[in-house]
JSON list of C-alpha atoms in Angstrom, two decimals:
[
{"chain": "A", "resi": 1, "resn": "UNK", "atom": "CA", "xyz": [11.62, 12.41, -15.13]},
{"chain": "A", "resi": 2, "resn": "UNK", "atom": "CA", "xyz": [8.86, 13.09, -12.48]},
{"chain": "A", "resi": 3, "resn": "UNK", "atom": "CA", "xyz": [7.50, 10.36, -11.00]},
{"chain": "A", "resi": 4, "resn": "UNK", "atom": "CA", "xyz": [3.96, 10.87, -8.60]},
{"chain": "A", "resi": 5, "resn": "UNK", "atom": "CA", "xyz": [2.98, 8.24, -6.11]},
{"chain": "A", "resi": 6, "resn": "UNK", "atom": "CA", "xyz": [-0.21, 7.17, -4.45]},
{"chain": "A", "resi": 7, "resn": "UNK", "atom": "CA", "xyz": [-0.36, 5.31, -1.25]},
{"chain": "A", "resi": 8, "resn": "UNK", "atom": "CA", "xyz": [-4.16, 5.03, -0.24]},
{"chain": "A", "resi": 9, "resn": "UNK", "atom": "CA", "xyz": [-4.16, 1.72, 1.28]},
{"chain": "A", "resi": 10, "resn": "UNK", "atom": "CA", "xyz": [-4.61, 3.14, 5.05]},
{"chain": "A", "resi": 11, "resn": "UNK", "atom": "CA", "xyz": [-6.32, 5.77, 7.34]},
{"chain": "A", "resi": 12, "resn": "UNK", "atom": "CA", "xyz": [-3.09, 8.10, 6.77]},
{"chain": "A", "resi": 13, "resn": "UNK", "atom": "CA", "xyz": [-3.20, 8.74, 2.37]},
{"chain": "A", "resi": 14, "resn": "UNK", "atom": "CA", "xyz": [-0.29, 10.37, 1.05]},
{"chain": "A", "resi": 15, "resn": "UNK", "atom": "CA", "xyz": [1.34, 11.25, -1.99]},
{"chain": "A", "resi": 16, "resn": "UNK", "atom": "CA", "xyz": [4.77, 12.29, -3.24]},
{"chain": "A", "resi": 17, "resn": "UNK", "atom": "CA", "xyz": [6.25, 13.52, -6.27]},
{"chain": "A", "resi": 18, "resn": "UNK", "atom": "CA", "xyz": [10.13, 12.32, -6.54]},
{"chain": "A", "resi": 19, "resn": "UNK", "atom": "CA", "xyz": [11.67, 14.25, -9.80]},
{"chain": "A", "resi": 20, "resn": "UNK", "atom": "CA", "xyz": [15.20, 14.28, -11.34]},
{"chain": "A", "resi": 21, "resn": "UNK", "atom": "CA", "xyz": [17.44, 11.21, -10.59]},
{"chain": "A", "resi": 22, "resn": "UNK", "atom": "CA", "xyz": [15.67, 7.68, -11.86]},
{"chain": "A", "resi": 23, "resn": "UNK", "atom": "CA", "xyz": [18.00, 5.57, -9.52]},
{"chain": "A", "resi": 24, "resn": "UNK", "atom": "CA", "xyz": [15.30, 7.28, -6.27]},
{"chain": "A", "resi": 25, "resn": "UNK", "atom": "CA", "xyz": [17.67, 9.87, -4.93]},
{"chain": "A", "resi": 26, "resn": "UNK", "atom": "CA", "xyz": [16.42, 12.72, -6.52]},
{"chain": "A", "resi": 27, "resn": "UNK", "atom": "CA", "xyz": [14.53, 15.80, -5.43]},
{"chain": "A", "resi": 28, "resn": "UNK", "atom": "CA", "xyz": [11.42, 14.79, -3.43]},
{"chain": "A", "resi": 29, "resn": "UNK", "atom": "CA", "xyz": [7.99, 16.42, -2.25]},
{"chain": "A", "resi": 30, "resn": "UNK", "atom": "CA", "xyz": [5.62, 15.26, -0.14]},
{"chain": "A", "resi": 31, "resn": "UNK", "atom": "CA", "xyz": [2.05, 15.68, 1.12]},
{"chain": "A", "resi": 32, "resn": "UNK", "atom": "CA", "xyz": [-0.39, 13.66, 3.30]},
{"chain": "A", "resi": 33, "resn": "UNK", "atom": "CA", "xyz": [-3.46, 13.76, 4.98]},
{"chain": "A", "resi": 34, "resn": "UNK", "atom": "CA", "xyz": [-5.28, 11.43, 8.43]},
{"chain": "A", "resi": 35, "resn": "UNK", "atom": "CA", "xyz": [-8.63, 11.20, 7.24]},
{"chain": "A", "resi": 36, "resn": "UNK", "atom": "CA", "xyz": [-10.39, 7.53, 6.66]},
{"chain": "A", "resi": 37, "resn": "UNK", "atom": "CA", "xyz": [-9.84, 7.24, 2.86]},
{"chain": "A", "resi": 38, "resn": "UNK", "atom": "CA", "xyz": [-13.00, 7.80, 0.95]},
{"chain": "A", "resi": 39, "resn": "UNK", "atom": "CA", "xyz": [-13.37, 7.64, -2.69]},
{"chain": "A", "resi": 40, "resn": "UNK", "atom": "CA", "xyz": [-12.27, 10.76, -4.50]},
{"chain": "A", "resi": 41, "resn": "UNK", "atom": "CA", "xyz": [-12.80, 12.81, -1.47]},
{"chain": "A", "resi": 42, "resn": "UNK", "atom": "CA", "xyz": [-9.69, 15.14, -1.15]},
{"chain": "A", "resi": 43, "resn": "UNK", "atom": "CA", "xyz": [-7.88, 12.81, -3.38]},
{"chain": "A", "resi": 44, "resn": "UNK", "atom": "CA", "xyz": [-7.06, 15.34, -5.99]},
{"chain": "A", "resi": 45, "resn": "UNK", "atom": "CA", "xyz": [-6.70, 18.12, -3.55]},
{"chain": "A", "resi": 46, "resn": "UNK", "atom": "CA", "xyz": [-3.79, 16.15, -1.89]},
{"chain": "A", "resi": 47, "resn": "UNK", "atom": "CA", "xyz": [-2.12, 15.63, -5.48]},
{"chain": "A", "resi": 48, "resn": "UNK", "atom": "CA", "xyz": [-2.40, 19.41, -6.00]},
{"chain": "A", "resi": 49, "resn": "UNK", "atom": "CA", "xyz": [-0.85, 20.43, -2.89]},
{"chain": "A", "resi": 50, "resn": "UNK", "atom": "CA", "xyz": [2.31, 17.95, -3.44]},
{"chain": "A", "resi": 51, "resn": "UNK", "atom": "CA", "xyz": [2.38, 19.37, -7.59]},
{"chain": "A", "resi": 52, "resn": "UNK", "atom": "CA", "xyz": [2.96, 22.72, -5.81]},
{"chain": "A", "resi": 53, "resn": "UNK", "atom": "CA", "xyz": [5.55, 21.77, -3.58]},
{"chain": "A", "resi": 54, "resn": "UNK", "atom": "CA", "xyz": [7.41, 20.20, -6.00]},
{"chain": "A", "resi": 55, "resn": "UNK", "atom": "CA", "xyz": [6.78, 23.02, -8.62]},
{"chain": "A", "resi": 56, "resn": "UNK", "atom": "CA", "xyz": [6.00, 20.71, -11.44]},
{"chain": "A", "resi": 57, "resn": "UNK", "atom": "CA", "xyz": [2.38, 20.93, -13.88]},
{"chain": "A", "resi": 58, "resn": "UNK", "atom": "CA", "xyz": [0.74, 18.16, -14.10]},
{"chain": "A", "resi": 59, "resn": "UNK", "atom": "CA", "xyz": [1.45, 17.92, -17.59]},
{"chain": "A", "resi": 60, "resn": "UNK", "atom": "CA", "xyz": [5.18, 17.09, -16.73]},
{"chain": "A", "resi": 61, "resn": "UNK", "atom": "CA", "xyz": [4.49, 14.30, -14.28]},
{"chain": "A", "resi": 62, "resn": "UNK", "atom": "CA", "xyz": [5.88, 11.22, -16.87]},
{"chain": "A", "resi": 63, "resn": "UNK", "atom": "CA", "xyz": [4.98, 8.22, -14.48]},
{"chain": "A", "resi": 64, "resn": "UNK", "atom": "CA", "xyz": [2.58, 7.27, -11.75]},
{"chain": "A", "resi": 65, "resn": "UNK", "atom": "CA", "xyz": [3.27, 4.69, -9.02]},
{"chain": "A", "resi": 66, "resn": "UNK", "atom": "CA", "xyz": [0.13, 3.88, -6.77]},
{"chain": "A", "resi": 67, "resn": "UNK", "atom": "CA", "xyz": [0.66, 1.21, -2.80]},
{"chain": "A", "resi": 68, "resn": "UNK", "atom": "CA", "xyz": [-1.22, -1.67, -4.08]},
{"chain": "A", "resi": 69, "resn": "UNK", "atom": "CA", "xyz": [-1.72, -2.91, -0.56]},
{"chain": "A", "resi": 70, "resn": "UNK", "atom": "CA", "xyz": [-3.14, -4.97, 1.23]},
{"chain": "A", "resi": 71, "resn": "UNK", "atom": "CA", "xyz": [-4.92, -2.40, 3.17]},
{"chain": "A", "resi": 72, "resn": "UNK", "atom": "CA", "xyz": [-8.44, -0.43, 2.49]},
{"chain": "A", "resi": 73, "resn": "UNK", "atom": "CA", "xyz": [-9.63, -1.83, -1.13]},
{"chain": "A", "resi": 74, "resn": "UNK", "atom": "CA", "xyz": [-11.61, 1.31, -0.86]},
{"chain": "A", "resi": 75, "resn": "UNK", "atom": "CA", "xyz": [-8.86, 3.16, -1.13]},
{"chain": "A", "resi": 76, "resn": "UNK", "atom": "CA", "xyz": [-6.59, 1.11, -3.12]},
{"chain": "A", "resi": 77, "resn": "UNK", "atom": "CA", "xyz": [-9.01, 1.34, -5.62]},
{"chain": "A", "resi": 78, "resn": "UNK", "atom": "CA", "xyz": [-9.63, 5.25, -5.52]},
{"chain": "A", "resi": 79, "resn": "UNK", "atom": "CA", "xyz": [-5.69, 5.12, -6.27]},
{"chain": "A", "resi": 80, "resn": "UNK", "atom": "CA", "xyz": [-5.98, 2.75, -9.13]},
{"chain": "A", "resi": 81, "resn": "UNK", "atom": "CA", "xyz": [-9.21, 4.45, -10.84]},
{"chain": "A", "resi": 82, "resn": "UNK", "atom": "CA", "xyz": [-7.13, 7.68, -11.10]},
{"chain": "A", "resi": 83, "resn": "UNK", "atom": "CA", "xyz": [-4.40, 6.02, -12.11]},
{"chain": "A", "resi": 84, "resn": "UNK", "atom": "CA", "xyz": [-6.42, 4.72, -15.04]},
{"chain": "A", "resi": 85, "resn": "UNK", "atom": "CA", "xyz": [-7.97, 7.99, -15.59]},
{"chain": "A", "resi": 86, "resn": "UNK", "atom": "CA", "xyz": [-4.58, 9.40, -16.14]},
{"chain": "A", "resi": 87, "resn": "UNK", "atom": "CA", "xyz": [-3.31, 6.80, -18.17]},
{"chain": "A", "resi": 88, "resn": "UNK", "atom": "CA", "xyz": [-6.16, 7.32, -20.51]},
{"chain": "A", "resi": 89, "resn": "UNK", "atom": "CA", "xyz": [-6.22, 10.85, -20.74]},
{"chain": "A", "resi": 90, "resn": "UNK", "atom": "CA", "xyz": [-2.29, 11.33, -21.33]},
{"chain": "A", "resi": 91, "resn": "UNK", "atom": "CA", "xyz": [-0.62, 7.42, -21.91]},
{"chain": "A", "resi": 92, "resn": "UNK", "atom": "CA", "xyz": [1.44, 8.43, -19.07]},
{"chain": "A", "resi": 93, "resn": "UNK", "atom": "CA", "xyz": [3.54, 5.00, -17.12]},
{"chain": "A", "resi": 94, "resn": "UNK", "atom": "CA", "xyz": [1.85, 3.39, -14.46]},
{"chain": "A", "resi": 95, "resn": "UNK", "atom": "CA", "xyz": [3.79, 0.63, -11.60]},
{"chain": "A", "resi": 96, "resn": "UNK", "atom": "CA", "xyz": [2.02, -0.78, -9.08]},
{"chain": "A", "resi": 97, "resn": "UNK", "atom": "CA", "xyz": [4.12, -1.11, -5.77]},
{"chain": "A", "resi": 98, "resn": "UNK", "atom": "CA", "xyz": [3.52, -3.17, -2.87]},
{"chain": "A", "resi": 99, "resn": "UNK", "atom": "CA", "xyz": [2.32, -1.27, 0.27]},
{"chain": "A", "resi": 100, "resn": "UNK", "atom": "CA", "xyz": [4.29, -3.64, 2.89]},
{"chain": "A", "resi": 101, "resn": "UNK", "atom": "CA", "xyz": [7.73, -3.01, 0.60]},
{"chain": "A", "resi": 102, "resn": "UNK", "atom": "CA", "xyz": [7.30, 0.31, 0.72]},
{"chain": "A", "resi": 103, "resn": "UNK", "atom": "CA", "xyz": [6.52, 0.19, 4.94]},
{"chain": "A", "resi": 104, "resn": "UNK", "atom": "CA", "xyz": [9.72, -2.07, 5.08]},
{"chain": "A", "resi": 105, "resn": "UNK", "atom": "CA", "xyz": [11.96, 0.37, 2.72]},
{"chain": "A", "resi": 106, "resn": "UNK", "atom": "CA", "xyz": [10.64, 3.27, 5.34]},
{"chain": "A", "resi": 107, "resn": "UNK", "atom": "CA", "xyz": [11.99, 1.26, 8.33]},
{"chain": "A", "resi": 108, "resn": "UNK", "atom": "CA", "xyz": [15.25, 0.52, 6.58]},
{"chain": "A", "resi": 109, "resn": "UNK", "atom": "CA", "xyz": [15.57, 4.35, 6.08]},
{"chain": "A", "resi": 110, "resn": "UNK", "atom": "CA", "xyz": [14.88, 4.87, 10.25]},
{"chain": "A", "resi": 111, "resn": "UNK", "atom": "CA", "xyz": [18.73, 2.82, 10.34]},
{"chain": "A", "resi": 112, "resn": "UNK", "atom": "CA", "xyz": [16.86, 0.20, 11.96]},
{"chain": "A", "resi": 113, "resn": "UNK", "atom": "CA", "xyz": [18.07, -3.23, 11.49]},
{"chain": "A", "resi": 114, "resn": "UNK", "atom": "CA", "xyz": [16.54, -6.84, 12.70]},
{"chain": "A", "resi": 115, "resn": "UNK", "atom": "CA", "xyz": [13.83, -8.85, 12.17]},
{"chain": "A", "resi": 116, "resn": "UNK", "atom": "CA", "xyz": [10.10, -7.45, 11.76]},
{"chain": "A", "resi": 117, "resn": "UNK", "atom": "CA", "xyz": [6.75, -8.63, 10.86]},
{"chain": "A", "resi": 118, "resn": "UNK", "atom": "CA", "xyz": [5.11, -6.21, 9.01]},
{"chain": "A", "resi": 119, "resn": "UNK", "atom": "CA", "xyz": [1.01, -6.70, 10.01]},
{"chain": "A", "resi": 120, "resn": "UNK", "atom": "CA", "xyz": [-2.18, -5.13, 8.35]},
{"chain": "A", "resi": 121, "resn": "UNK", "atom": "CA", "xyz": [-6.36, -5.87, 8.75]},
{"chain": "A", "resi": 122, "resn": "UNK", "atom": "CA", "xyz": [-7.45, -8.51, 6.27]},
{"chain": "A", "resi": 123, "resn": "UNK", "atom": "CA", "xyz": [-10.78, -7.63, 7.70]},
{"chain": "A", "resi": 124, "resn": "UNK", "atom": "CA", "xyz": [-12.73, -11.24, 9.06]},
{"chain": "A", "resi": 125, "resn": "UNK", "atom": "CA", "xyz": [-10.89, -11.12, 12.46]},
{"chain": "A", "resi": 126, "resn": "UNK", "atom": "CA", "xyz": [-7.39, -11.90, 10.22]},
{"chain": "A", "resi": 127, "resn": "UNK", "atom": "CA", "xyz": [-4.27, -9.93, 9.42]},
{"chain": "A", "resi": 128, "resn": "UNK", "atom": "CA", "xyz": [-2.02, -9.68, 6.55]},
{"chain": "A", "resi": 129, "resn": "UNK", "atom": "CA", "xyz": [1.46, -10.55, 7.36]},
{"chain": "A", "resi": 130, "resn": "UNK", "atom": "CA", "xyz": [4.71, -10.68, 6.04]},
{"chain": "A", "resi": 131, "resn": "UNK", "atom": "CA", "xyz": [8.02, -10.78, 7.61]},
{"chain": "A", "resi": 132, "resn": "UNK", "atom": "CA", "xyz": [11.31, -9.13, 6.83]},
{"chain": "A", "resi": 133, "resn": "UNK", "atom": "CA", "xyz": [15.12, -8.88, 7.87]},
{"chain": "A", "resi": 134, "resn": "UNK", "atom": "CA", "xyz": [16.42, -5.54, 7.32]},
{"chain": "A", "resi": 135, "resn": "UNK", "atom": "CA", "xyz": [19.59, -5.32, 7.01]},
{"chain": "A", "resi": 136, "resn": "UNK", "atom": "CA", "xyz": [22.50, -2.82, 6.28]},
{"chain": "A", "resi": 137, "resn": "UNK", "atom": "CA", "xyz": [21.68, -3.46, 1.84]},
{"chain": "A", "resi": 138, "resn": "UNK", "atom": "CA", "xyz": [18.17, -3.13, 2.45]},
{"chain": "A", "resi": 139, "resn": "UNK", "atom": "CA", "xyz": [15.19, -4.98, 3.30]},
{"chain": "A", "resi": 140, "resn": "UNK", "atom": "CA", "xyz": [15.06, -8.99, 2.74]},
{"chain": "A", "resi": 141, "resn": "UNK", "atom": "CA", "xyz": [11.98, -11.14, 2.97]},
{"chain": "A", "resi": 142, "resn": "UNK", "atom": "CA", "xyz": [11.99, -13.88, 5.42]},
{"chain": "A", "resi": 143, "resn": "UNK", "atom": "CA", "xyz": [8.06, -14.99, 4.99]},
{"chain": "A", "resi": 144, "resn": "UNK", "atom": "CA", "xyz": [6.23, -13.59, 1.79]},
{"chain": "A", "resi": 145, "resn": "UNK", "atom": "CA", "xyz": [2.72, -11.93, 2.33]},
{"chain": "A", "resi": 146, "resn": "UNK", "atom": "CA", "xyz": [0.22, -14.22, 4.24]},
{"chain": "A", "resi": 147, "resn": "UNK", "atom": "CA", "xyz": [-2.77, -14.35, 6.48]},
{"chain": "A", "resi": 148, "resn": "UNK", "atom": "CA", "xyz": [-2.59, -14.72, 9.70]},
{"chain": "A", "resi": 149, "resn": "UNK", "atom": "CA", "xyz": [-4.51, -14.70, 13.10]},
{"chain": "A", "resi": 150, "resn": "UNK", "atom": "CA", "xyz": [-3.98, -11.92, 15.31]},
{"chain": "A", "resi": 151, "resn": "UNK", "atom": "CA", "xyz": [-3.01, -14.86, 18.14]},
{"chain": "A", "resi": 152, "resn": "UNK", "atom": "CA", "xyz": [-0.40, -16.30, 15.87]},
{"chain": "A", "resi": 153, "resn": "UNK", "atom": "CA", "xyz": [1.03, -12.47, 15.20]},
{"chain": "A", "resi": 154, "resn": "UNK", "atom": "CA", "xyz": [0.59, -11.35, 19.08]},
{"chain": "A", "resi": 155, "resn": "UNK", "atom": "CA", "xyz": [2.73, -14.26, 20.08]},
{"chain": "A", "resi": 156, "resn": "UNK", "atom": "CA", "xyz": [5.99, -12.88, 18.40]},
{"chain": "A", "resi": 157, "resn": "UNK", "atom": "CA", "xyz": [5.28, -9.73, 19.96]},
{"chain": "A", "resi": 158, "resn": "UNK", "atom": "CA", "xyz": [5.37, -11.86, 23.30]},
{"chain": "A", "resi": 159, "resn": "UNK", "atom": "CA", "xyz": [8.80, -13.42, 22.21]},
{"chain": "A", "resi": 160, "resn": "UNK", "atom": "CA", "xyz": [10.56, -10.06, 21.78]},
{"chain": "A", "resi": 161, "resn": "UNK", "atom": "CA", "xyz": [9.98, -9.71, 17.95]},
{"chain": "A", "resi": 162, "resn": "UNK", "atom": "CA", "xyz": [9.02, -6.09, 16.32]},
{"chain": "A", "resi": 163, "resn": "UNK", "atom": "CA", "xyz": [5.86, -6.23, 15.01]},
{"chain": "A", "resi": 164, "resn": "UNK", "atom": "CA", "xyz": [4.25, -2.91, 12.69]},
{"chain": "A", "resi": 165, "resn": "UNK", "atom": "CA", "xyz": [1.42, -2.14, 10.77]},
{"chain": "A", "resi": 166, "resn": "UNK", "atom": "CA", "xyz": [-1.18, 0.39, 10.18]},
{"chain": "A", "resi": 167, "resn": "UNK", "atom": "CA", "xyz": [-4.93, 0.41, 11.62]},
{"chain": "A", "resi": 168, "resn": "UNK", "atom": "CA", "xyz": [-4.29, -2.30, 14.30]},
{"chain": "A", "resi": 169, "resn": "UNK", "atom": "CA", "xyz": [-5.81, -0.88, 17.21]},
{"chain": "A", "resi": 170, "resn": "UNK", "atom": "CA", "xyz": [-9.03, -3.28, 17.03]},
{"chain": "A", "resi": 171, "resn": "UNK", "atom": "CA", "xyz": [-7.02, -6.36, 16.19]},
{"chain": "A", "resi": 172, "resn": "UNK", "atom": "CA", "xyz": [-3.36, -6.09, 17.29]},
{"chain": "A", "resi": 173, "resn": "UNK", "atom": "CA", "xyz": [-3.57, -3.29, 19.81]},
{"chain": "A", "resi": 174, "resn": "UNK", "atom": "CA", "xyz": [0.10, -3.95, 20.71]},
{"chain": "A", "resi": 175, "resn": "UNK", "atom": "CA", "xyz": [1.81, -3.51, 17.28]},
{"chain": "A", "resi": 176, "resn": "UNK", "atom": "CA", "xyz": [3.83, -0.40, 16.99]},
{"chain": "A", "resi": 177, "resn": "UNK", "atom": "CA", "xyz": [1.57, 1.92, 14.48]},
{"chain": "A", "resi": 178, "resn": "UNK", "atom": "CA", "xyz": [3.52, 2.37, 10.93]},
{"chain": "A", "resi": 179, "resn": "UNK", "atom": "CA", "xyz": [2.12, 3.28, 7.98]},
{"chain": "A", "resi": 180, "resn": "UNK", "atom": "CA", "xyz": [3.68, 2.80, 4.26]},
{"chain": "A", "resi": 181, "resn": "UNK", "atom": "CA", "xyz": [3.98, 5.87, 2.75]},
{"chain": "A", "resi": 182, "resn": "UNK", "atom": "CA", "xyz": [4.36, 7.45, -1.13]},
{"chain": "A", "resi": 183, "resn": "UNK", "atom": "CA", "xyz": [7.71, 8.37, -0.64]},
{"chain": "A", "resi": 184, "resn": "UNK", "atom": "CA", "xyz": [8.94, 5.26, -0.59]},
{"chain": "A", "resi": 185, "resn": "UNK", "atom": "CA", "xyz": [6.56, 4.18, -3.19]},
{"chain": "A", "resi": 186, "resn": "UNK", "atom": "CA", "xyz": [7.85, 6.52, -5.58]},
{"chain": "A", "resi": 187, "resn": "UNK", "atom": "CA", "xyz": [11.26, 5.23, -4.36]},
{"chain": "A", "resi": 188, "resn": "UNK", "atom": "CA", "xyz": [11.02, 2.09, -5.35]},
{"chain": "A", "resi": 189, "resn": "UNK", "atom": "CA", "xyz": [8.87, 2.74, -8.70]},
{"chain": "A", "resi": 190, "resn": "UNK", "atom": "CA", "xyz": [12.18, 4.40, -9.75]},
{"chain": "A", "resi": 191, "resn": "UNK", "atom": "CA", "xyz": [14.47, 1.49, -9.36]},
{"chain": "A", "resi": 192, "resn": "UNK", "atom": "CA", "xyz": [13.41, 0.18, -12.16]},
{"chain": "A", "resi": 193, "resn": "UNK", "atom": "CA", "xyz": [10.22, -1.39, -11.57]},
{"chain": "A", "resi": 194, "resn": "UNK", "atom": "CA", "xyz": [7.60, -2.69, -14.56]},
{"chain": "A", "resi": 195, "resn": "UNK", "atom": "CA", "xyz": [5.87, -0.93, -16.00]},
{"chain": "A", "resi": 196, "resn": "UNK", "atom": "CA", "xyz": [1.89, -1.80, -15.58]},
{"chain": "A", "resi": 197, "resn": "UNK", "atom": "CA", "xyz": [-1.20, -1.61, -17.79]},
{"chain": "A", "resi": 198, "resn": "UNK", "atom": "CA", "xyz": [-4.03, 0.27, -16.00]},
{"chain": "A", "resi": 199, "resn": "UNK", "atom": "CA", "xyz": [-6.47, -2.57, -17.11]},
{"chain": "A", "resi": 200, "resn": "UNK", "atom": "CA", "xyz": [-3.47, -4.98, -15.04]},
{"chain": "A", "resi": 201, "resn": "UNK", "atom": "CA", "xyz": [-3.41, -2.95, -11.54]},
{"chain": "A", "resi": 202, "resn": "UNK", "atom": "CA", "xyz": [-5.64, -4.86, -9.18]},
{"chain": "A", "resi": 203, "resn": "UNK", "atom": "CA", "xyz": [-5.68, -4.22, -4.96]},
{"chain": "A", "resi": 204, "resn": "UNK", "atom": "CA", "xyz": [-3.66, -7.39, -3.18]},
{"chain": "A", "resi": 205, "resn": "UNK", "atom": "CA", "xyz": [-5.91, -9.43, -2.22]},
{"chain": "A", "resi": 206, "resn": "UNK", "atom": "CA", "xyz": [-5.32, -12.82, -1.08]},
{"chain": "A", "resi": 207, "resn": "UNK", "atom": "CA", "xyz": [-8.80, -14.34, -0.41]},
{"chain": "A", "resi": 208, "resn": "UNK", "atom": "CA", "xyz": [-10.44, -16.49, -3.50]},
{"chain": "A", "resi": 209, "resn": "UNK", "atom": "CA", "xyz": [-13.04, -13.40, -4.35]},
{"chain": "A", "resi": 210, "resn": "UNK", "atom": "CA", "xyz": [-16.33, -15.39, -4.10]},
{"chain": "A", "resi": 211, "resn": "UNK", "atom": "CA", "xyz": [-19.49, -14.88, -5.95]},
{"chain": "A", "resi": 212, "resn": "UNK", "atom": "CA", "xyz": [-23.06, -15.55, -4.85]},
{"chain": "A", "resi": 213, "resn": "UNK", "atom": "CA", "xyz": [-25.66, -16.06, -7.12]},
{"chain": "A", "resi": 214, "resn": "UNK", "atom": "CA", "xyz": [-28.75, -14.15, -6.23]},
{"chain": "A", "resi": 215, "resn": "UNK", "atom": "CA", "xyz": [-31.70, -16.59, -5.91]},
{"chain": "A", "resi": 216, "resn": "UNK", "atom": "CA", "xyz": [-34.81, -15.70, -8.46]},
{"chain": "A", "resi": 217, "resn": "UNK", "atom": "CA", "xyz": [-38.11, -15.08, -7.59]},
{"chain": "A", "resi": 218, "resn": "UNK", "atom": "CA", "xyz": [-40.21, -17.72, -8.61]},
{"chain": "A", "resi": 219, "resn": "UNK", "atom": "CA", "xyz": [-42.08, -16.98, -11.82]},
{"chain": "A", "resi": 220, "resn": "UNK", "atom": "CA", "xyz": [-45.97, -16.25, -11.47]},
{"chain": "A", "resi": 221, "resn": "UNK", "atom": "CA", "xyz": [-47.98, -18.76, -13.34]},
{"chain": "A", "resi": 222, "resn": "UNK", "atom": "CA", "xyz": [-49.09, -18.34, -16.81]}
]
């Protein structure tokens, strides 16, 4: 079993390739870059380099886990499209993972244990937040996935509470930086995760998307 993960969902995109063991505690590559996440530019490149690491073809890679966010939809989608690609061209498995479980798995694996709010731009002058206790089993959510204004967040911060996220320098200066990261991604795709339709894997997104109709010129008279 080699499972390959995508997590494009901030300014740091990684990947990892975790092969052997399905419980997660098998042999593990990864590879990562710091550029802004742009579509298709040095996605494939970064999959390449973590193949090699890992020694595997692509050909062998049997399942492919991609962050689902909330983060960049730019690059959440450049995940999902070659996700999709992949699926089509070889029927491989795809899961879509959470990015904030995977940043709260990471900081379980640091041995740090307490209460955090995990933080990320929802763009509009809001944040996405959710907040976790993690304990000695393993991360446990306290308050599910939300938005939130950067006032609201800031003031745990002020009452001694851990606050984390990625790309929070214009918003939530403060905030310790974190990002989520494949690794953990491919981590928790292996635990036994369901398996998802390409057609199914959307970006997290918690906004009703709205539509504008575009107005029509009038029509010239006959």
């Amino acid at each position: 079993m080699a499972t390959l993960a995508l997590e494009f969902s901030t300014s740091r995109r990684s990947a990892a390739l975790l092969s052997g063991d399905p419980a997660g505690a098998g042999s593990l590559a990864e590879a990562s870059d710091s550029t802004e996440p742009r579509r298709g530019t040095g996605a494939f490149a970064l999959m390449a380099r973590v193949l090699e690491k890992a020694g595997i073809a692509r050909s062998h890679v049997t399942s492919l886990a991609v962050g689902l966010g909330p983060g960049s939809y730019t690059g959440i989608r450049a995940a999902i499209s070659i996700a999709q690609g992949w699926e089509a061209a070889t029927g491989l498995t795809l899961i879509g993972v959470p990015s904030h479980e995977a940043l709260a798995a990471g900081i379980h694996a640091t041995g740090w244990r307490g209460r955090v709010t995990l933080a990320f731009d929802a763009q509009r002058g809001e944040l996405y937040a959710a907040r976790y206790r993690i304990t000695t089993t393993g991360p446990e959510i306290d308050e599910p996935l939300r938005l939130a204004s950067p006032q609201e967040v800031a003031r745990r911060i002020q009452e001694g509470e851990r606050v984390v996220g990625p790309d929070l320098e214009r918003l939530l200066p403060e905030a310790e930086a974190l990002h989520p990261d494949a690794a953990f991604i491919a981590r928790l795709a292996a635990r036994g995760r369901t398996r998802t339709p390409g057609a199914e894997l959307q970006p997290i997104y918690l906004r009703e998307v709205e539509f504008k109709k575009i107005a029509q010129p009038p029509s010239s008279p006959g």
